[in-house]
């Protein structure tokens, strides 16, 4: 049987932590930044952990 391939879109968007959790970036931080406040942009800058509801779906795409 052939090996499963990692979803190339998912591997660009998600990273795995040492404890096995999945990190993601916040949306709305790539363009049209002039109208957004400094506080809003600062809060979008850090990474977030993936919610439990999405974990299985993304984990399958990453084929770990």
N, CA, C and O atoms as CSV, one atom per row, in Angstrom:
chain,resi,resn,atom,element,x,y,z
A,1,UNK,N,N,0.840,-1.187,0.000
A,1,UNK,CA,C,0.000,0.000,0.000
A,1,UNK,C,C,0.883,1.248,0.000
A,1,UNK,O,O,1.909,1.293,0.678
A,2,UNK,N,N,0.478,2.242,-0.756
A,2,UNK,CA,C,1.269,3.466,-0.869
A,2,UNK,C,C,1.204,4.285,0.418
A,2,UNK,O,O,0.249,4.180,1.187
A,3,UNK,N,N,2.229,5.097,0.636
A,3,UNK,CA,C,2.243,5.981,1.792
A,3,UNK,C,C,1.213,7.082,1.609
A,3,UNK,O,O,0.927,7.490,0.483
A,4,UNK,N,N,0.649,7.569,2.722
A,4,UNK,CA,C,-0.273,8.705,2.680
A,4,UNK,C,C,0.535,9.986,2.545
A,4,UNK,O,O,1.605,10.130,3.136
A,5,UNK,N,N,0.012,10.896,1.772
A,5,UNK,CA,C,0.705,12.171,1.581
A,5,UNK,C,C,0.177,13.217,2.553
A,5,UNK,O,O,-1.010,13.230,2.880
A,6,UNK,N,N,1.059,14.086,3.009
A,6,UNK,CA,C,0.680,15.218,3.830
A,6,UNK,C,C,0.017,16.257,2.937
A,6,UNK,O,O,0.480,16.521,1.828
A,7,UNK,N,N,-1.077,16.849,3.431
A,7,UNK,CA,C,-1.740,17.928,2.709
A,7,UNK,C,C,-0.802,19.133,2.687
A,7,UNK,O,O,-0.439,19.650,3.743
A,8,UNK,N,N,-0.406,19.588,1.490
A,8,UNK,CA,C,0.623,20.629,1.397
A,8,UNK,C,C,0.115,21.977,1.898
A,8,UNK,O,O,0.908,22.794,2.365
A,9,UNK,N,N,-1.186,22.224,1.809
A,9,UNK,CA,C,-1.741,23.464,2.367
A,9,UNK,C,C,-1.666,23.456,3.884
A,9,UNK,O,O,-1.372,24.478,4.504
A,10,UNK,N,N,-1.933,22.303,4.477
A,10,UNK,CA,C,-1.918,22.185,5.939
A,10,UNK,C,C,-0.503,22.297,6.489
A,10,UNK,O,O,-0.300,22.894,7.546
A,11,UNK,N,N,0.477,21.733,5.792
A,11,UNK,CA,C,1.840,21.773,6.331
A,11,UNK,C,C,2.397,23.200,6.329
A,11,UNK,O,O,3.311,23.505,7.095
A,12,UNK,N,N,1.851,24.081,5.471
A,12,UNK,CA,C,2.279,25.485,5.457
A,12,UNK,C,C,1.614,26.284,6.570
A,12,UNK,O,O,2.148,27.310,6.991
A,13,UNK,N,N,0.452,25.831,7.058
A,13,UNK,CA,C,-0.344,26.623,7.988
A,13,UNK,C,C,-0.264,26.188,9.440
A,13,UNK,O,O,-0.552,26.983,10.334
A,14,UNK,N,N,0.120,24.943,9.697
A,14,UNK,CA,C,0.102,24.420,11.052
A,14,UNK,C,C,1.464,23.854,11.420
A,14,UNK,O,O,2.182,23.318,10.576
A,15,UNK,N,N,1.810,23.986,12.713
A,15,UNK,CA,C,3.031,23.376,13.225
A,15,UNK,C,C,2.686,22.608,14.493
A,15,UNK,O,O,1.722,22.935,15.185
A,16,UNK,N,N,3.474,21.591,14.790
A,16,UNK,CA,C,3.239,20.744,15.946
A,16,UNK,C,C,4.120,21.203,17.098
A,16,UNK,O,O,5.291,21.524,16.896
A,17,UNK,N,N,3.562,21.236,18.309
A,17,UNK,CA,C,4.348,21.571,19.495
A,17,UNK,C,C,4.998,20.303,20.026
A,17,UNK,O,O,4.704,19.207,19.549
A,18,UNK,N,N,5.867,20.442,20.997
A,18,UNK,CA,C,6.540,19.292,21.579
A,18,UNK,C,C,5.591,18.344,22.282
A,18,UNK,O,O,5.835,17.139,22.327
A,19,UNK,N,N,4.504,18.879,22.834
A,19,UNK,CA,C,3.547,18.037,23.560
A,19,UNK,C,C,2.471,17.455,22.648
A,19,UNK,O,O,1.566,16.768,23.120
A,20,UNK,N,N,2.563,17.726,21.338
A,20,UNK,CA,C,1.634,17.131,20.385
A,20,UNK,C,C,0.451,17.999,20.024
A,20,UNK,O,O,-0.410,17.569,19.256
A,21,UNK,N,N,0.381,19.217,20.557
A,21,UNK,CA,C,-0.695,20.128,20.192
A,21,UNK,C,C,-0.359,20.778,18.847
A,21,UNK,O,O,0.792,20.760,18.413
A,22,UNK,N,N,-1.366,21.346,18.196
A,22,UNK,CA,C,-1.156,21.959,16.884
A,22,UNK,C,C,-1.308,23.473,17.014
A,22,UNK,O,O,-2.310,23.970,17.530
A,23,UNK,N,N,-0.284,24.202,16.530
A,23,UNK,CA,C,-0.308,25.664,16.554
A,23,UNK,C,C,-0.818,26.199,15.227
A,23,UNK,O,O,-0.605,25.594,14.176
A,24,UNK,N,N,-1.498,27.345,15.287
A,24,UNK,CA,C,-1.994,28.012,14.090
A,24,UNK,C,C,-1.770,29.506,14.221
A,24,UNK,O,O,-1.573,30.017,15.323
A,25,UNK,N,N,-1.799,30.207,13.095
A,25,UNK,CA,C,-1.696,31.659,13.113
A,25,UNK,C,C,-3.084,32.263,13.087
A,25,UNK,O,O,-4.045,31.612,12.677
A,26,UNK,N,N,-3.190,33.505,13.525
A,26,UNK,CA,C,-4.460,34.221,13.475
A,26,UNK,C,C,-4.712,34.741,12.064
A,26,UNK,O,O,-3.776,35.074,11.337
A,27,UNK,N,N,-5.967,34.806,11.692
A,27,UNK,CA,C,-6.354,35.386,10.416
A,27,UNK,C,C,-6.370,36.919,10.535
A,27,UNK,O,O,-6.216,37.457,11.631
A,28,UNK,N,N,-6.553,37.606,9.425
A,28,UNK,CA,C,-6.690,39.074,9.359
A,28,UNK,C,C,-5.425,39.826,9.757
A,28,UNK,O,O,-5.509,40.948,10.255
A,29,UNK,N,N,-4.251,39.223,9.544
A,29,UNK,CA,C,-3.018,39.929,9.894
A,29,UNK,C,C,-2.051,39.979,8.709
A,29,UNK,O,O,-0.838,40.066,8.895
A,30,UNK,N,N,-2.596,39.924,7.489
A,30,UNK,CA,C,-1.696,39.891,6.338
A,30,UNK,C,C,-1.779,41.143,5.464
A,30,UNK,O,O,-0.778,41.532,4.861
A,31,UNK,N,N,-2.937,41.776,5.383
A,31,UNK,CA,C,-3.038,42.979,4.562
A,31,UNK,C,C,-4.153,43.864,5.106
A,31,UNK,O,O,-4.897,43.465,6.001
A,32,UNK,N,N,-4.258,45.079,4.551
A,32,UNK,CA,C,-5.187,46.125,5.009
A,32,UNK,C,C,-4.988,46.363,6.510
A,32,UNK,O,O,-5.930,46.312,7.300
A,33,UNK,N,N,-3.728,46.625,6.872
A,33,UNK,CA,C,-3.391,46.789,8.282
A,33,UNK,C,C,-3.488,48.237,8.748
A,33,UNK,O,O,-3.441,48.498,9.950
A,34,UNK,N,N,-3.623,49.178,7.826
A,34,UNK,CA,C,-3.600,50.590,8.225
A,34,UNK,C,C,-4.816,50.986,9.046
A,34,UNK,O,O,-4.715,51.837,9.929
A,35,UNK,N,N,-5.965,50.378,8.766
A,35,UNK,CA,C,-7.178,50.749,9.514
A,35,UNK,C,C,-7.333,49.988,10.828
A,35,UNK,O,O,-8.220,50.303,11.621
A,36,UNK,N,N,-6.489,49.000,11.065
A,36,UNK,CA,C,-6.581,48.219,12.292
A,36,UNK,C,C,-5.727,48.860,13.379
A,36,UNK,O,O,-4.641,49.371,13.103
A,37,UNK,N,N,-6.214,48.831,14.602
A,37,UNK,CA,C,-5.493,49.464,15.703
A,37,UNK,C,C,-4.237,48.673,16.052
A,37,UNK,O,O,-4.124,47.494,15.716
A,38,UNK,N,N,-3.300,49.325,16.722
A,38,UNK,CA,C,-2.062,48.667,17.139
A,38,UNK,C,C,-2.366,47.492,18.057
A,38,UNK,O,O,-1.748,46.433,17.948
A,39,UNK,N,N,-3.319,47.683,18.959
A,39,UNK,CA,C,-3.685,46.627,19.899
A,39,UNK,C,C,-4.231,45.412,19.162
A,39,UNK,O,O,-3.886,44.276,19.487
A,40,UNK,N,N,-5.082,45.652,18.171
A,40,UNK,CA,C,-5.682,44.549,17.412
A,40,UNK,C,C,-4.610,43.778,16.637
A,40,UNK,O,O,-4.618,42.548,16.608
A,41,UNK,N,N,-3.687,44.517,16.008
A,41,UNK,CA,C,-2.614,43.864,15.251
A,41,UNK,C,C,-1.673,43.094,16.171
A,41,UNK,O,O,-1.209,42.009,15.822
A,42,UNK,N,N,-1.394,43.651,17.339
A,42,UNK,CA,C,-0.520,42.996,18.311
A,42,UNK,C,C,-1.149,41.690,18.801
A,42,UNK,O,O,-0.453,40.686,18.954
A,43,UNK,N,N,-2.447,41.702,19.043
A,43,UNK,CA,C,-3.128,40.495,19.517
A,43,UNK,C,C,-3.217,39.423,18.436
A,43,UNK,O,O,-3.298,38.237,18.754
A,44,UNK,N,N,-3.204,39.821,17.159
A,44,UNK,CA,C,-3.233,38.857,16.065
A,44,UNK,C,C,-1.851,38.278,15.773
A,44,UNK,O,O,-1.729,37.305,15.029
A,45,UNK,N,N,-0.805,38.874,16.359
A,45,UNK,CA,C,0.566,38.525,16.009
A,45,UNK,C,C,1.016,37.184,16.570
A,45,UNK,O,O,1.816,36.492,15.941
A,46,UNK,N,N,0.517,36.808,17.740
A,46,UNK,CA,C,1.005,35.576,18.370
A,46,UNK,C,C,0.274,34.343,17.835
A,46,UNK,O,O,-0.780,34.451,17.208
A,47,UNK,N,N,0.847,33.188,18.094
A,47,UNK,CA,C,0.247,31.929,17.665
A,47,UNK,C,C,-0.861,31.527,18.626
A,47,UNK,O,O,-0.871,31.941,19.786
A,48,UNK,N,N,-1.790,30.719,18.138
A,48,UNK,CA,C,-2.856,30.171,18.971
A,48,UNK,C,C,-2.836,28.658,18.808
A,48,UNK,O,O,-2.289,28.133,17.838
A,49,UNK,N,N,-3.436,27.967,19.764
A,49,UNK,CA,C,-3.552,26.518,19.665
A,49,UNK,C,C,-4.858,26.169,18.972
A,49,UNK,O,O,-5.860,26.869,19.118
A,50,UNK,N,N,-4.837,25.103,18.234
A,50,UNK,CA,C,-6.013,24.648,17.508
A,50,UNK,C,C,-7.056,24.123,18.493
A,50,UNK,O,O,-6.711,23.480,19.484
A,51,UNK,N,N,-8.332,24.397,18.218
A,51,UNK,CA,C,-9.414,23.923,19.075
A,51,UNK,C,C,-9.577,22.411,18.947
A,51,UNK,O,O,-9.205,21.818,17.934
A,52,UNK,N,N,-10.135,21.801,19.980
A,52,UNK,CA,C,-10.328,20.347,19.986
A,52,UNK,C,C,-11.235,19.896,18.845
A,52,UNK,O,O,-11.041,18.813,18.292
A,53,UNK,N,N,-12.220,20.712,18.488
A,53,UNK,CA,C,-13.170,20.346,17.438
A,53,UNK,C,C,-12.480,20.190,16.085
A,53,UNK,O,O,-12.927,19.399,15.255
A,54,UNK,N,N,-11.401,20.931,15.853
A,54,UNK,CA,C,-10.701,20.885,14.570
A,54,UNK,C,C,-9.491,19.955,14.583
A,54,UNK,O,O,-8.902,19.684,13.536
A,55,UNK,N,N,-9.119,19.470,15.765
A,55,UNK,CA,C,-7.861,18.744,15.913
A,55,UNK,C,C,-7.789,17.509,15.019
A,55,UNK,O,O,-6.810,17.329,14.295
A,56,UNK,N,N,-8.809,16.659,15.061
A,56,UNK,CA,C,-8.753,15.403,14.298
A,56,UNK,C,C,-8.654,15.642,12.806
A,56,UNK,O,O,-7.911,14.947,12.114
A,57,UNK,N,N,-9.400,16.625,12.297
A,57,UNK,CA,C,-9.406,16.920,10.869
A,57,UNK,C,C,-8.017,17.378,10.401
A,57,UNK,O,O,-7.513,16.910,9.381
A,58,UNK,N,N,-7.412,18.291,11.153
A,58,UNK,CA,C,-6.099,18.814,10.781
A,58,UNK,C,C,-5.024,17.754,10.984
A,58,UNK,O,O,-4.093,17.659,10.183
A,59,UNK,N,N,-5.138,16.967,12.029
A,59,UNK,CA,C,-4.163,15.913,12.315
A,59,UNK,C,C,-4.114,14.898,11.182
A,59,UNK,O,O,-3.041,14.403,10.837
A,60,UNK,N,N,-5.264,14.587,10.604
A,60,UNK,CA,C,-5.308,13.670,9.462
A,60,UNK,C,C,-4.617,14.285,8.241
A,60,UNK,O,O,-3.932,13.586,7.495
A,61,UNK,N,N,-4.798,15.595,8.042
A,61,UNK,CA,C,-4.161,16.260,6.899
A,61,UNK,C,C,-2.647,16.267,7.035
A,61,UNK,O,O,-1.926,16.220,6.038
A,62,UNK,N,N,-2.163,16.327,8.284
A,62,UNK,CA,C,-0.720,16.361,8.501
A,62,UNK,C,C,-0.099,14.963,8.464
A,62,UNK,O,O,1.123,14.846,8.371
A,63,UNK,N,N,-0.893,13.921,8.534
A,63,UNK,CA,C,-0.456,12.517,8.474
A,63,UNK,C,C,0.745,12.295,9.379
A,63,UNK,O,O,1.857,12.048,8.912
A,64,UNK,N,N,0.505,12.387,10.674
A,64,UNK,CA,C,1.603,12.242,11.645
A,64,UNK,C,C,1.691,10.831,12.176
A,64,UNK,O,O,2.556,10.534,13.000
